Coordinates of C-alpha atoms in Angstrom, one line a residue:
M1 CA -20.8 -21.1 -7.8
R2 CA -20.3 -21.4 -4.1
R3 CA -22.0 -18.5 -2.4
F4 CA -22.2 -18.5 1.3
L5 CA -24.3 -15.4 1.5
T6 CA -27.1 -16.8 -0.6
T7 CA -27.9 -19.3 2.1
M8 CA -27.2 -17.0 5.1
L9 CA -29.5 -14.3 3.6
L10 CA -32.4 -16.7 3.0
A11 CA -35.7 -15.4 4.3
A12 CA -36.5 -17.0 7.6
T13 CA -39.7 -18.5 6.3
C14 CA -40.3 -20.7 9.4
V15 CA -39.8 -18.3 12.3
G16 CA -38.6 -14.9 10.9
A17 CA -40.9 -12.1 11.9
S18 CA -42.1 -9.6 9.3
A19 CA -41.0 -6.0 9.6
Q20 CA -44.4 -5.1 10.8
T21 CA -44.5 -7.8 13.5
Q22 CA -41.0 -6.9 14.6
T23 CA -42.0 -3.2 15.0
A24 CA -44.9 -4.3 17.2
N25 CA -42.7 -6.6 19.2
R26 CA -40.4 -3.7 20.2
G27 CA -43.3 -2.1 22.0
Q28 CA -43.1 0.9 24.3
R29 CA -40.8 1.7 27.2
L30 CA -42.3 1.2 30.6
N31 CA -42.4 3.6 33.5
P32 CA -40.6 2.0 36.5
D33 CA -42.6 4.2 38.9
D34 CA -45.7 2.3 38.0
Y35 CA -44.5 -0.9 39.7
I36 CA -43.6 -2.1 43.2
F37 CA -41.5 -5.2 44.0
P38 CA -43.7 -8.4 43.8
V39 CA -42.3 -10.3 46.8
Q40 CA -42.6 -9.3 50.5
Q41 CA -40.3 -10.3 53.3
A42 CA -37.5 -11.6 51.0
S43 CA -33.9 -10.5 50.4
R44 CA -34.5 -9.3 46.8
L45 CA -31.9 -11.6 45.3
F46 CA -32.3 -13.2 41.9
S47 CA -31.5 -16.7 40.4
A48 CA -32.2 -16.2 36.7
N49 CA -32.6 -13.2 34.4
F50 CA -34.7 -12.3 31.4
G51 CA -33.8 -13.8 28.0
E52 CA -31.3 -16.4 29.2
L53 CA -30.5 -18.9 26.4
R54 CA -31.9 -22.3 27.3
P55 CA -32.2 -25.2 24.9
G56 CA -35.7 -24.8 23.3
H57 CA -36.5 -21.3 24.7
F58 CA -35.5 -18.0 25.9
H59 CA -36.2 -17.5 29.6
A60 CA -39.3 -15.4 29.7
G61 CA -39.0 -13.5 33.0
V62 CA -36.8 -13.1 36.0
D63 CA -36.5 -15.6 38.9
I64 CA -36.6 -14.0 42.3
K65 CA -35.2 -15.9 45.3
T66 CA -37.4 -16.4 48.3
D67 CA -34.5 -17.3 50.7
G68 CA -35.1 -21.1 50.2
E69 CA -38.5 -20.8 51.8
E70 CA -42.1 -21.0 50.6
G71 CA -44.9 -18.8 51.8
H72 CA -43.6 -15.3 51.2
P73 CA -46.5 -13.0 50.4
L74 CA -46.8 -11.9 46.8
V75 CA -48.4 -8.5 46.0
A76 CA -50.0 -6.8 43.1
V77 CA -47.3 -4.7 41.5
A78 CA -49.9 -2.2 40.2
D79 CA -53.6 -1.6 40.0
G80 CA -55.6 -4.0 37.8
Y81 CA -57.4 -7.3 38.1
V82 CA -56.8 -11.1 38.2
S83 CA -57.4 -12.2 34.6
R84 CA -56.1 -15.7 34.7
M85 CA -55.3 -18.5 37.2
T86 CA -53.7 -21.8 36.2
V87 CA -52.7 -25.0 37.9
S88 CA -50.5 -27.6 36.2
A89 CA -48.0 -30.3 37.2
G90 CA -45.3 -28.8 34.9
G91 CA -44.5 -25.3 33.6
Y92 CA -45.4 -22.5 36.0
G93 CA -47.3 -24.8 38.3
R94 CA -49.7 -22.5 40.2
A95 CA -49.6 -19.3 38.2
L96 CA -51.5 -16.0 38.5
Y97 CA -51.9 -13.3 35.7
L98 CA -52.7 -9.7 36.6
T99 CA -53.9 -7.4 33.8
L100 CA -52.8 -4.0 34.9
R101 CA -54.3 -0.6 34.2
N102 CA -51.1 0.7 32.7
G103 CA -51.4 -1.7 29.7
T104 CA -49.2 -4.5 30.9
T105 CA -49.8 -8.0 32.3
A106 CA -47.8 -9.3 35.3
V107 CA -47.3 -13.0 35.5
Y108 CA -46.5 -14.8 38.8
G109 CA -45.3 -18.4 38.5
H110 CA -44.5 -21.4 40.8
L111 CA -46.9 -20.3 43.6
Q112 CA -47.5 -22.3 46.8
R113 CA -51.1 -21.1 47.0
F114 CA -53.3 -18.3 46.0
R115 CA -55.0 -15.9 48.5
K116 CA -58.0 -17.4 50.3
D117 CA -60.9 -16.2 48.0
L118 CA -59.0 -17.2 44.9
E119 CA -58.2 -20.6 46.4
E120 CA -61.9 -21.1 47.2
C121 CA -62.8 -20.3 43.5
L122 CA -60.1 -22.7 42.3
R123 CA -61.4 -25.5 44.6
S124 CA -64.9 -25.0 43.4
E125 CA -63.9 -25.2 39.7
R126 CA -61.7 -28.2 40.2
Y127 CA -64.5 -30.2 41.9
A128 CA -67.0 -29.1 39.3
R129 CA -64.7 -30.2 36.4
R130 CA -63.2 -33.2 38.3
A131 CA -59.8 -31.9 37.1
N132 CA -56.5 -31.6 38.8
G133 CA -55.2 -29.1 36.3
V134 CA -57.3 -26.0 35.3
D135 CA -56.9 -22.8 33.3
L136 CA -59.4 -20.2 34.5
W137 CA -60.0 -16.8 32.8
F138 CA -61.8 -13.9 34.4
E139 CA -63.6 -10.7 33.4
P140 CA -62.2 -7.3 34.8
D141 CA -64.9 -6.9 37.4
R142 CA -64.5 -10.4 39.0
W143 CA -61.2 -10.0 40.9
P144 CA -60.0 -6.3 41.0
V145 CA -56.7 -5.7 42.8
H146 CA -54.9 -2.6 44.0
Q147 CA -51.2 -2.1 44.2
G148 CA -49.8 -3.8 47.2
D149 CA -52.7 -6.2 47.7
V150 CA -51.6 -9.7 48.7
I151 CA -52.6 -12.1 45.8
G152 CA -50.8 -15.3 46.8
Y153 CA -47.7 -16.9 48.3
A154 CA -44.4 -17.9 46.8
G155 CA -43.8 -21.6 46.4
N156 CA -42.1 -24.3 44.4
S157 CA -44.8 -25.7 42.1
G158 CA -44.5 -26.8 38.5
S159 CA -41.1 -27.3 36.9
S160 CA -39.3 -25.6 39.7
M161 CA -36.0 -26.7 41.2
G162 CA -36.4 -24.7 44.4
P163 CA -38.6 -22.0 46.1
H164 CA -38.7 -18.9 44.0
L165 CA -41.0 -16.6 42.1
H166 CA -40.9 -16.5 38.3
Y167 CA -42.0 -13.0 37.4
E168 CA -42.9 -11.6 33.9
I169 CA -44.1 -8.3 32.5
R170 CA -45.9 -8.5 29.2
D171 CA -47.5 -5.9 26.9
T172 CA -51.2 -6.8 27.3
P173 CA -52.4 -6.2 23.6
T174 CA -49.5 -8.1 22.0
Q175 CA -48.2 -10.3 24.9
R176 CA -44.7 -9.1 24.1
L177 CA -42.4 -9.8 27.0
H178 CA -40.4 -6.9 28.5
N179 CA -37.0 -7.1 30.0
P180 CA -37.9 -6.0 33.6
V181 CA -34.3 -5.4 34.7
R182 CA -33.3 -3.4 31.6
E183 CA -36.4 -1.3 32.0
R184 CA -35.7 -0.8 35.7
I185 CA -38.9 -2.5 36.9
V186 CA -36.7 -4.6 39.2
R187 CA -33.3 -3.5 40.2
P188 CA -30.8 -6.2 41.3
E189 CA -27.6 -5.3 43.1
D190 CA -25.0 -5.8 40.4
N191 CA -21.7 -4.2 39.8
L192 CA -20.0 -7.4 38.4
P193 CA -19.1 -7.4 34.7
P194 CA -19.9 -10.4 32.5
R195 CA -17.3 -13.2 32.1
I196 CA -15.8 -14.1 28.8
L197 CA -15.0 -17.8 28.9
R198 CA -14.0 -18.9 25.5
I199 CA -13.9 -17.9 21.8
H200 CA -14.7 -20.3 19.0
Y201 CA -14.3 -19.9 15.2
V202 CA -15.8 -21.7 12.3
E203 CA -15.2 -21.3 8.6
V204 CA -18.1 -21.7 6.2
D205 CA -18.4 -22.8 2.6
T206 CA -21.6 -23.8 0.6
L207 CA -22.4 -26.8 -1.5
D208 CA -25.6 -26.8 -3.6
G209 CA -27.0 -23.9 -1.5
V210 CA -26.3 -25.6 1.8
P211 CA -23.8 -24.1 4.3
V212 CA -21.1 -26.5 5.5
R213 CA -18.9 -25.6 8.4
S214 CA -15.4 -26.6 9.4
P215 CA -14.9 -28.1 12.9
A216 CA -15.0 -25.3 15.6
E217 CA -11.6 -24.1 16.6
S218 CA -11.6 -23.1 20.3
Y219 CA -9.4 -20.5 22.1
A220 CA -8.9 -20.2 25.8
V221 CA -9.3 -16.8 27.5
V222 CA -7.8 -15.2 30.6
R223 CA -8.8 -12.1 32.5
D224 CA -6.3 -9.3 32.6
A225 CA -8.4 -6.9 34.7
D226 CA -12.0 -6.5 35.8
G227 CA -13.9 -6.5 32.5
R228 CA -10.8 -6.9 30.3
Y229 CA -9.9 -10.2 28.7
R230 CA -7.4 -11.6 26.3
L231 CA -6.6 -14.9 24.5
T232 CA -4.0 -17.1 26.2
R233 CA -2.2 -17.5 22.8
G234 CA 0.1 -14.8 21.8
E235 CA 0.0 -15.3 18.0
P236 CA -2.9 -14.1 15.8
V237 CA -5.9 -16.3 15.2
E238 CA -5.8 -17.8 11.7
V239 CA -9.1 -17.4 9.9
G240 CA -10.4 -18.2 6.4
R241 CA -12.0 -16.1 3.7
R242 CA -15.4 -16.5 5.2
G243 CA -16.2 -17.4 8.8
Y244 CA -17.6 -16.2 12.1
F245 CA -16.9 -16.2 15.8
I246 CA -18.8 -17.8 18.6
L247 CA -18.8 -16.3 22.1
E248 CA -19.0 -18.4 25.3
T249 CA -19.9 -16.1 28.2
S250 CA -21.9 -15.8 31.5
D251 CA -22.7 -13.2 34.1
R252 CA -22.9 -13.0 37.9
R253 CA -24.6 -10.8 40.4
N254 CA -23.8 -9.6 43.8
G255 CA -24.8 -11.9 46.7
V256 CA -25.5 -15.1 44.8
Y257 CA -23.7 -17.9 43.1
N258 CA -26.1 -18.3 40.2
T259 CA -25.0 -17.6 36.7
F260 CA -27.0 -15.3 34.4
G261 CA -27.4 -14.5 30.7
V262 CA -26.1 -11.4 29.0
W263 CA -28.1 -8.5 27.6
R264 CA -26.0 -7.4 24.6
V265 CA -23.0 -8.5 22.5
E266 CA -21.2 -6.3 20.0
A267 CA -18.5 -7.3 17.6
R268 CA -16.2 -5.0 15.7
C269 CA -13.6 -5.7 13.0
D270 CA -10.9 -3.1 12.6
D271 CA -13.0 -0.9 14.8
Q272 CA -16.0 -1.1 12.5
P273 CA -19.1 -2.6 14.2
Y274 CA -20.5 -5.5 12.2
F275 CA -22.6 -7.5 14.7
E276 CA -24.9 -6.7 17.6
Y277 CA -27.2 -9.0 19.6
R278 CA -29.6 -7.5 22.1
M279 CA -32.2 -9.0 24.4
D280 CA -34.9 -6.3 24.9
G281 CA -38.0 -8.5 24.5
F282 CA -39.9 -10.9 22.3
T283 CA -43.2 -12.6 21.8
H284 CA -43.7 -16.3 22.8
D285 CA -43.8 -17.4 19.2
L286 CA -40.2 -16.4 18.9
S287 CA -39.0 -18.0 22.1
R288 CA -37.8 -21.2 20.4
C289 CA -35.6 -19.1 18.1
C290 CA -33.0 -19.1 20.9
D291 CA -31.8 -22.3 19.2
A292 CA -30.8 -20.1 16.2
V293 CA -29.4 -17.3 18.2
S294 CA -27.2 -19.6 20.2
C295 CA -24.7 -22.0 18.6
Y296 CA -26.9 -25.0 19.5
P297 CA -24.4 -27.8 19.0
L298 CA -22.1 -26.1 21.5
K299 CA -24.9 -24.8 23.8
I300 CA -26.4 -28.2 24.6
G301 CA -23.1 -29.2 26.1
S302 CA -22.4 -26.1 28.1
R303 CA -23.9 -24.4 31.1
N304 CA -22.9 -21.0 29.7
E305 CA -24.4 -18.7 27.1
V306 CA -23.0 -19.7 23.7
I307 CA -23.9 -17.0 21.3
R308 CA -23.3 -17.2 17.5
L309 CA -21.9 -13.9 16.3
A310 CA -23.6 -14.4 13.0
Q311 CA -27.3 -14.5 11.9
L312 CA -28.8 -17.8 10.7
A313 CA -31.7 -17.7 8.2
G314 CA -34.1 -18.6 11.0
A315 CA -32.9 -16.1 13.6
P316 CA -35.3 -13.1 13.5
D317 CA -33.9 -9.6 12.8
L318 CA -35.6 -8.5 16.1
F319 CA -32.6 -9.7 18.1
Y320 CA -30.0 -7.9 15.9
P321 CA -30.1 -4.1 15.8
R322 CA -26.8 -4.1 13.8
M323 CA -25.8 -6.7 11.3
V324 CA -23.3 -6.5 8.4
E325 CA -23.0 -9.4 6.0
R326 CA -24.9 -11.6 8.5
G327 CA -21.9 -11.5 10.8
V328 CA -19.4 -13.0 8.4
V329 CA -15.8 -12.0 8.9
R330 CA -13.8 -11.9 5.6
C331 CA -10.0 -12.0 5.6
E332 CA -7.8 -12.5 2.6
P333 CA -4.8 -14.8 2.8
G334 CA -1.9 -13.1 4.7
A335 CA -4.1 -10.1 5.6
S336 CA -4.2 -8.9 9.2
R337 CA -7.3 -7.5 11.0
R338 CA -8.3 -6.9 14.6
I339 CA -11.5 -8.2 16.3
R340 CA -13.0 -6.6 19.4
I341 CA -16.0 -8.2 21.2
E342 CA -17.9 -6.4 24.0
V343 CA -20.4 -8.0 26.3
E344 CA -22.9 -6.1 28.5
D345 CA -25.3 -7.3 31.1
D346 CA -28.7 -5.9 31.8
S347 CA -27.4 -3.8 34.7
G348 CA -24.9 -2.0 32.4
N349 CA -21.7 -3.7 33.4
R350 CA -19.3 -4.5 30.4
S351 CA -16.4 -6.7 29.5
S352 CA -14.4 -6.9 26.3
I353 CA -11.7 -8.8 24.5
E354 CA -9.5 -7.9 21.6
F355 CA -7.3 -10.1 19.5
P356 CA -5.6 -10.0 16.0
I357 CA -6.5 -12.3 13.2
V358 CA -4.6 -13.2 10.0
G359 CA -5.9 -14.8 6.8
R360 CA -4.7 -18.4 6.4
R361 CA -3.3 -19.5 3.0
E362 CA -5.4 -22.7 2.5
E363 CA -9.1 -22.4 1.8
F364 CA -11.7 -24.5 3.5
R365 CA -13.8 -26.4 0.9
A366 CA -17.1 -28.1 1.6
E367 CA -17.1 -31.9 1.1
V368 CA -20.2 -34.0 1.6
D369 CA -20.6 -37.6 0.6
S370 CA -23.0 -38.7 -2.1
A371 CA -25.4 -40.3 0.4
A372 CA -26.2 -36.9 2.1
V373 CA -29.7 -35.5 1.6
A374 CA -30.2 -31.7 1.4
L375 CA -33.1 -30.2 3.4
F376 CA -34.3 -26.6 3.1
P377 CA -36.4 -24.5 5.5
G378 CA -38.8 -23.3 2.9
R379 CA -40.0 -26.8 1.8
N380 CA -41.8 -29.8 3.3
S381 CA -39.3 -32.7 3.5
L382 CA -39.5 -36.5 3.8
V383 CA -36.5 -38.3 5.3
R384 CA -36.8 -42.1 4.7
I385 CA -34.7 -44.9 6.0
G386 CA -35.6 -48.0 4.0
D387 CA -39.2 -48.9 3.9
E388 CA -39.7 -48.9 7.6
A389 CA -39.0 -45.4 8.9
V390 CA -39.9 -41.9 7.7
A391 CA -39.7 -38.4 9.2
R392 CA -42.0 -35.7 7.8
I393 CA -40.5 -32.3 8.4
Q394 CA -42.8 -29.5 7.7
K395 CA -41.9 -26.2 6.0
G396 CA -40.5 -23.8 8.6
S397 CA -39.1 -26.4 11.0
L398 CA -35.4 -25.9 10.1
Y399 CA -33.4 -22.8 11.0
E400 CA -31.2 -23.2 7.9
P401 CA -30.5 -25.5 5.0
L402 CA -28.6 -28.6 5.9
F403 CA -27.3 -32.0 4.8
V404 CA -28.5 -35.0 6.6
H405 CA -27.2 -38.6 6.6
P406 CA -30.2 -40.8 7.5
R407 CA -29.2 -44.3 8.6
R408 CA -30.2 -47.4 10.5
L409 CA -28.1 -48.4 13.5
D410 CA -27.9 -51.5 15.6
Q411 CA -30.6 -52.4 18.1
P412 CA -29.5 -51.2 21.6
Q413 CA -29.7 -53.2 24.9
S414 CA -32.9 -52.8 26.8
R415 CA -33.3 -51.6 30.4
A416 CA -35.4 -52.9 33.2
G417 CA -39.0 -52.9 32.3
V418 CA -38.4 -51.6 28.7
V419 CA -38.6 -53.9 25.7
V420 CA -36.6 -52.8 22.7
L421 CA -38.7 -53.5 19.5
S422 CA -36.7 -52.0 16.6
P423 CA -33.3 -50.9 15.5
V424 CA -32.2 -47.3 16.0
Y425 CA -33.0 -44.7 13.3
R426 CA -31.2 -41.4 12.9
F427 CA -33.0 -39.0 10.6
L428 CA -31.3 -35.8 11.9
E429 CA -28.3 -35.4 14.2
A430 CA -29.0 -34.7 17.8
T431 CA -27.3 -31.3 17.3
T432 CA -30.0 -30.2 14.9
P433 CA -32.8 -28.2 16.6
L434 CA -36.3 -28.0 15.2
Y435 CA -38.6 -25.0 15.5
S436 CA -41.8 -27.1 14.7
S437 CA -42.4 -30.7 15.5
A438 CA -41.8 -33.5 12.9
L439 CA -44.0 -36.5 12.3
V440 CA -42.0 -39.6 12.8
T441 CA -43.2 -43.1 11.9
I442 CA -41.3 -46.4 12.5
R443 CA -42.7 -49.7 11.3
T444 CA -41.8 -52.8 13.3
Q445 CA -43.2 -56.0 14.7
V446 CA -45.0 -55.4 18.1
P447 CA -46.5 -58.3 19.9
P448 CA -50.2 -57.8 20.6
R449 CA -49.7 -57.7 24.4
L450 CA -47.3 -54.8 24.0
R451 CA -49.1 -52.6 21.5
L452 CA -50.9 -50.4 24.1
H453 CA -47.5 -49.7 25.7
A454 CA -45.4 -49.1 22.5
V455 CA -43.9 -45.7 22.0
L456 CA -40.9 -44.0 20.4
A457 CA -37.8 -43.6 22.6
G458 CA -34.7 -41.6 22.2
R459 CA -31.1 -42.7 22.9
G460 CA -28.9 -40.2 24.7
S461 CA -25.2 -39.6 24.1
K462 CA -24.3 -42.1 26.9
G463 CA -26.6 -44.8 25.5
G464 CA -29.5 -44.4 27.9
L465 CA -33.1 -44.5 26.6
Y466 CA -35.7 -41.8 27.3
H467 CA -39.4 -41.5 26.5
V468 CA -40.4 -39.5 23.3
G469 CA -44.0 -40.6 22.9
G470 CA -46.4 -41.7 20.2
T471 CA -48.9 -44.5 19.7
Y472 CA -49.1 -47.8 17.9
S473 CA -51.4 -48.4 15.0
N474 CA -51.4 -50.7 12.0
G475 CA -47.9 -52.1 12.4
A476 CA -46.2 -48.8 13.2
V477 CA -45.5 -46.3 16.0
T478 CA -46.0 -42.6 15.1
A479 CA -45.1 -39.6 17.2
V480 CA -45.2 -35.8 16.8
T481 CA -41.9 -34.6 18.2
R482 CA -39.0 -32.1 18.1
T483 CA -36.6 -34.8 19.3
T484 CA -33.7 -35.3 16.9
G485 CA -30.9 -37.9 17.1
D486 CA -31.4 -41.6 17.7
L487 CA -35.0 -42.9 17.7
L488 CA -36.4 -46.4 18.2
V489 CA -39.6 -48.3 19.2
V490 CA -39.8 -49.6 22.7
A491 CA -42.6 -50.9 25.0
D492 CA -42.7 -49.9 28.7
T493 CA -44.1 -52.7 30.8
L494 CA -43.7 -51.6 34.4
P495 CA -46.4 -49.6 36.2
P496 CA -45.5 -46.6 38.3
T497 CA -44.8 -47.0 42.0
V498 CA -46.9 -45.3 44.8
R499 CA -45.9 -45.0 48.4
P500 CA -48.0 -43.0 51.0
L501 CA -46.0 -40.7 53.2
F502 CA -48.0 -41.8 56.2
T503 CA -48.7 -45.2 57.8
D504 CA -51.9 -46.9 57.0
G505 CA -54.7 -46.0 59.5
A506 CA -52.6 -43.1 60.9
S507 CA -54.3 -40.1 62.6
L508 CA -54.0 -37.1 60.3
S509 CA -56.3 -34.8 62.3
S510 CA -53.7 -32.1 62.7
A511 CA -52.2 -32.6 59.2
A512 CA -52.9 -30.1 56.4
E513 CA -52.1 -32.5 53.6
L514 CA -52.3 -36.1 52.4
R515 CA -49.0 -36.9 50.7
F516 CA -47.7 -39.7 48.4
R517 CA -44.4 -40.5 46.8
T518 CA -44.7 -41.6 43.2
S519 CA -42.1 -42.6 40.5
D520 CA -41.9 -44.3 37.2
N521 CA -39.1 -46.2 35.5
F522 CA -39.3 -44.7 32.0
S523 CA -42.2 -42.6 30.6
G524 CA -43.1 -40.6 33.7
I525 CA -46.4 -39.9 35.5
A526 CA -49.1 -38.8 33.0
S527 CA -52.3 -38.8 35.1
W528 CA -53.6 -39.5 38.6
T529 CA -56.9 -39.8 40.4
L530 CA -57.5 -39.6 44.1
L531 CA -60.7 -40.8 45.8
I532 CA -61.5 -40.2 49.5
D533 CA -64.5 -42.2 50.7
G534 CA -65.3 -42.9 47.1
E535 CA -65.4 -39.3 46.1
W536 CA -63.0 -37.5 43.7
V537 CA -60.8 -34.9 45.3
P538 CA -58.2 -32.6 43.7
C539 CA -54.5 -33.6 44.0
D540 CA -51.4 -31.5 43.1
R541 CA -48.4 -33.1 41.5
F542 CA -44.9 -31.8 42.2
P543 CA -42.7 -33.5 39.6
M544 CA -39.3 -32.2 40.9
K545 CA -40.1 -33.7 44.4
G546 CA -41.8 -36.8 43.1
T547 CA -44.9 -36.2 45.2
L548 CA -48.7 -36.0 44.9
V549 CA -50.4 -33.8 47.5
H550 CA -54.0 -33.4 48.5
R551 CA -54.6 -30.3 50.7
F552 CA -57.4 -31.0 53.1
D553 CA -60.2 -28.5 52.4
R554 CA -62.7 -29.7 54.9
P555 CA -62.6 -29.6 58.7
A556 CA -61.4 -32.7 60.6
A557 CA -64.3 -34.9 61.6
H558 CA -62.0 -37.3 63.7
R559 CA -63.3 -40.4 61.9
R560 CA -61.8 -43.0 59.7
H561 CA -61.6 -42.3 55.9
T562 CA -60.6 -44.6 53.0
Y563 CA -58.6 -43.5 50.0
E564 CA -57.7 -44.9 46.6
L565 CA -55.0 -43.4 44.4
T566 CA -54.7 -44.5 40.8
V567 CA -51.5 -43.4 38.9
R568 CA -50.9 -43.9 35.2
D569 CA -47.7 -43.5 33.2
A570 CA -47.4 -42.2 29.6
C571 CA -47.3 -45.7 28.2
G572 CA -50.6 -46.8 29.6
N573 CA -49.4 -48.7 32.7
S574 CA -51.3 -48.0 35.9
A575 CA -50.9 -48.6 39.6
R576 CA -53.5 -48.4 42.4
H577 CA -52.9 -48.0 46.1
S578 CA -55.6 -47.9 48.8
G579 CA -55.8 -47.6 52.5
S580 CA -57.2 -45.5 55.3
F581 CA -56.5 -42.6 57.7
V582 CA -58.2 -40.9 60.5
R583 CA -59.2 -37.3 60.3

């Protein structure tokens, strides 16, 4: 018997939070009067909000603009102490964590630099560890701060596309993330309602306990008035006996051109609420579940929020305060019903759309070919392609049961510096997200000279190859990865390139930094070592700018110095550049 609800109602064994955990995650409301604004001398505009749906994660904080400049002072938003300080090439770059007396933790990401005493502590630890990246933790009495104290300066470090502050508020005991706008910790100027951009509909049937969907039917939308939308079509939307809607939406704020995510979506059928999504907060272990909350196959091709108005097995209840039949809309043939969808942003602005639906006469029936393999979230799975390729997918990695069609495809053309060593293998479609990494092994002939440089690569939708990772051993390359879609074995043979951003022998006596331009053809910069006069010195990498930077931490002696910079990519190729400067 085909039963859609049996699969939609499956326990979310991989990522679903227990009732006890969800209760803890909801946490307590914050007192806005406890906090001040974290950035000084800036216009208080924002570029991203809390909980935005991004492939692979919810956005964990708010991004505050610094007017396109670095160096704006950052202040402690409340009394507490510096509990953690990190430096990394990616992620938050230079980041500071303040544990506050009110029971929360404030996180500041993408800093240019820390205040002077913290920078001196950082420099000492980096030299002692001979490490460019560090993660330092402190006791409460080491670095106390009072509300309003300057703790650092806004910058553009880590995975940042421009100067800004990434700002989070967490519950200290549980590390649950709060929505700082909804809880009025920060208050952007915003009287603009969300935009409703498109409505999609899919019908669902099941086969052997696996949901199978019809191709999405998409409907254009037009705005009638501020906050009121309608479909461009005049006739009712035809729907099946079991299906659900997908909302494509975005939000704007006063004074900026950035787009933002929405806070809440409610859906009603015949004026009865049957679905509600709300972004009030979450713990980091649930961040990747955004791929279950969104309609991932549509989301990866859109810059907008694409929210599934139904609950997959792997989408935790935490995000759905109201849910009837997992969001399934039922409509018998010839029957008429009415759908209303309301969208609200975190400043309280709302938009809505209403439209009629009518049950279609024909019924969608699932059809899957005999070569399909069924995978289930609650089981460990092996997906094999011949004798040479296997993907081990652990229990809890999938967000729902699914059919897969594993197959071998033709070997693609290589690119400059990249040697293709195997055919392409497709274990899962690229539109299938994974919560946990799979272990992928591909056996192939690799010449001895290429074995240290052999890795798995992915092939994008336009045919380009990109680095996935892994290592060669005993006739195979194995990688731990969440990458789905087309995979193959390649070897990267080109070293990175290094170019100093100063002339050899130049006088840098008045300069604050030693700067280099670096790039790589395929796998990216993995590590780097800078020696000045034969001694190791710390060096920061800015991946979005393609630069490596050493900040001079000693007074100029007005003498000649030598340097040697060694840069390695993720496939074991290295480049070395040496020269001199005067300082």
